[in-house]
Tab-separated table of C-alpha atoms in Angstrom:
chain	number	residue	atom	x	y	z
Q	1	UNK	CA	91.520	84.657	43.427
Q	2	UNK	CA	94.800	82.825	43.707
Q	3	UNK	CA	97.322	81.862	45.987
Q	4	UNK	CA	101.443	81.431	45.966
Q	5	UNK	CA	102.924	78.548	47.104
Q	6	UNK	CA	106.628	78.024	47.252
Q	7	UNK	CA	107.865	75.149	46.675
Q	8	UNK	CA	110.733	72.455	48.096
Q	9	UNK	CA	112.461	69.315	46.400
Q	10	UNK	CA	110.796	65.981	48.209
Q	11	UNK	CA	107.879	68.464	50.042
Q	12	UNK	CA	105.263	67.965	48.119
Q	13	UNK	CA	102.360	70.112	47.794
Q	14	UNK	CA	98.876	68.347	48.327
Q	15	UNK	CA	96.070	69.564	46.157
Q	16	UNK	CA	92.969	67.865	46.495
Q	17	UNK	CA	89.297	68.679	44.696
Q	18	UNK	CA	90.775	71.248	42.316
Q	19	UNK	CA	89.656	70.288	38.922
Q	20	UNK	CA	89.890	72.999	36.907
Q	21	UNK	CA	92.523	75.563	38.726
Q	22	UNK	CA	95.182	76.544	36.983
Q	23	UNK	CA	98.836	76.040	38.520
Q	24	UNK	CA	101.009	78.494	37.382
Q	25	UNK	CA	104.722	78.171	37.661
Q	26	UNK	CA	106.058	81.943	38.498
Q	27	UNK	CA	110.343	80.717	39.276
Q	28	UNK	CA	111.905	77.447	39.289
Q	29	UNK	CA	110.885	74.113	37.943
Q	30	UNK	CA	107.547	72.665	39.216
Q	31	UNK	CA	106.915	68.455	38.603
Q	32	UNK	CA	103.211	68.015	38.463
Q	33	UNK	CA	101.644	64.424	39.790
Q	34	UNK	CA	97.559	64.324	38.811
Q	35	UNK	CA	95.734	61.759	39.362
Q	36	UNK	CA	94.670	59.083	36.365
Q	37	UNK	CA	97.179	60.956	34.229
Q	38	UNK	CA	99.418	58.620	32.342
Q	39	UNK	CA	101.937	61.103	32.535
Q	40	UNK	CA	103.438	63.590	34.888
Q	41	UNK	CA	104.023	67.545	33.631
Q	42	UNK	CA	106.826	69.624	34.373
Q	43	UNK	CA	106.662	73.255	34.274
Q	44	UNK	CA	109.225	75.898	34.129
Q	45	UNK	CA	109.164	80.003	34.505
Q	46	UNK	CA	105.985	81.504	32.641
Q	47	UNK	CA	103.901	77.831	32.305
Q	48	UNK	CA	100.692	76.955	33.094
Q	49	UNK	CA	99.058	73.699	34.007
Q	50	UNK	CA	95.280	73.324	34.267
Q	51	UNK	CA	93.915	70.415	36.755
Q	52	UNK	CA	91.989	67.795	35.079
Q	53	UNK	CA	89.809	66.456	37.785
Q	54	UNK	CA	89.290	66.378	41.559
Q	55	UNK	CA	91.711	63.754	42.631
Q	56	UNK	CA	95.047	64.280	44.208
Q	57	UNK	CA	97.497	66.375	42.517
Q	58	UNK	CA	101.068	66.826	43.991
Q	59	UNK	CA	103.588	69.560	43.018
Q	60	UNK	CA	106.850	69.267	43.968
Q	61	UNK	CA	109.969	71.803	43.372
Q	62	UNK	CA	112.804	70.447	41.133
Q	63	UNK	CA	115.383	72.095	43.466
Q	64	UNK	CA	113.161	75.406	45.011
Q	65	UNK	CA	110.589	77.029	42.908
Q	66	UNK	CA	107.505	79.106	43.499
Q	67	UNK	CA	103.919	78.295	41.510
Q	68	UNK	CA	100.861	80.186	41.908
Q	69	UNK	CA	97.212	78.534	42.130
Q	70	UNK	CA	94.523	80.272	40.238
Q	71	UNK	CA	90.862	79.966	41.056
Q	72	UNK	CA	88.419	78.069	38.753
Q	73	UNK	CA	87.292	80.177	35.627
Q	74	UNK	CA	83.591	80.370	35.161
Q	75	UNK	CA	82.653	80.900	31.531
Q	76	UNK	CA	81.556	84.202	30.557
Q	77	UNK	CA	77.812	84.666	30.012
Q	78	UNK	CA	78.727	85.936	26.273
Q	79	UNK	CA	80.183	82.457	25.737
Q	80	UNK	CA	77.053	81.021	27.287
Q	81	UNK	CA	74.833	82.910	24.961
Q	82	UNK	CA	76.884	81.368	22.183
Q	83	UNK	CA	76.739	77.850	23.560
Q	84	UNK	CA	73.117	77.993	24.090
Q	85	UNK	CA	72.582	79.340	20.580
Q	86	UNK	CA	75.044	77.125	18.666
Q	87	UNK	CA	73.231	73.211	19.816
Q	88	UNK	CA	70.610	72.563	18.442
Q	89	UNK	CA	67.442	72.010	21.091
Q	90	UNK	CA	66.608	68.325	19.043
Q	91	UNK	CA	69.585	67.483	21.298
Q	92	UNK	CA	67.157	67.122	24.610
Q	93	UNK	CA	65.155	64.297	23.007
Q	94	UNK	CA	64.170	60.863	25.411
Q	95	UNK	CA	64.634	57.330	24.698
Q	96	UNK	CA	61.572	55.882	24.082
């Protein structure tokens, strides 16, 4: 599922416990704002930007733009099956 925002200079979009969506900048320039990110991320036509936790995020338009939101991913149950097969089982050991 996803959803298209567009976008304005100085109207900031408010996103807000969306760790893990995936903003997607379809026309424009899109400036990025996460929060506890040391750094801000700009994306242009075709880029993708995946949300690193559940604090604010603001996007705002460099001029007029349009971005599109995807849903969170869930992993596939193939890559499960891998996951579950590649660690090792010693790893659920207790502190004694």
């Amino acid at each position: 599922m996803h959803t298209d925002h567009e976008l304005r200079s100085e109207r900031p979009l408010r996103l807000e416990k969306a760790h893990a969506r995936v903003i997607e900048c379809l026309s424009g320039t899109a400036w990025i704002t996460a929060y506890a990110q040391f750094e801000d991320c700009v994306l242009r036509s075709g880029e993708r930007y995946t949300i690193p936790n559940d604090g604010l995020v603001l996007v705002e338009a460099v001029g007029s733009g349009h971005i599109r939101v995807h849903g969170t991913t869930t992993p596939r149950p193939t890559l499960l099956r891998w996951l579950h097969l590649a660690l090792p089982h010693t790893l659920n050991t207790r502190n004694t």
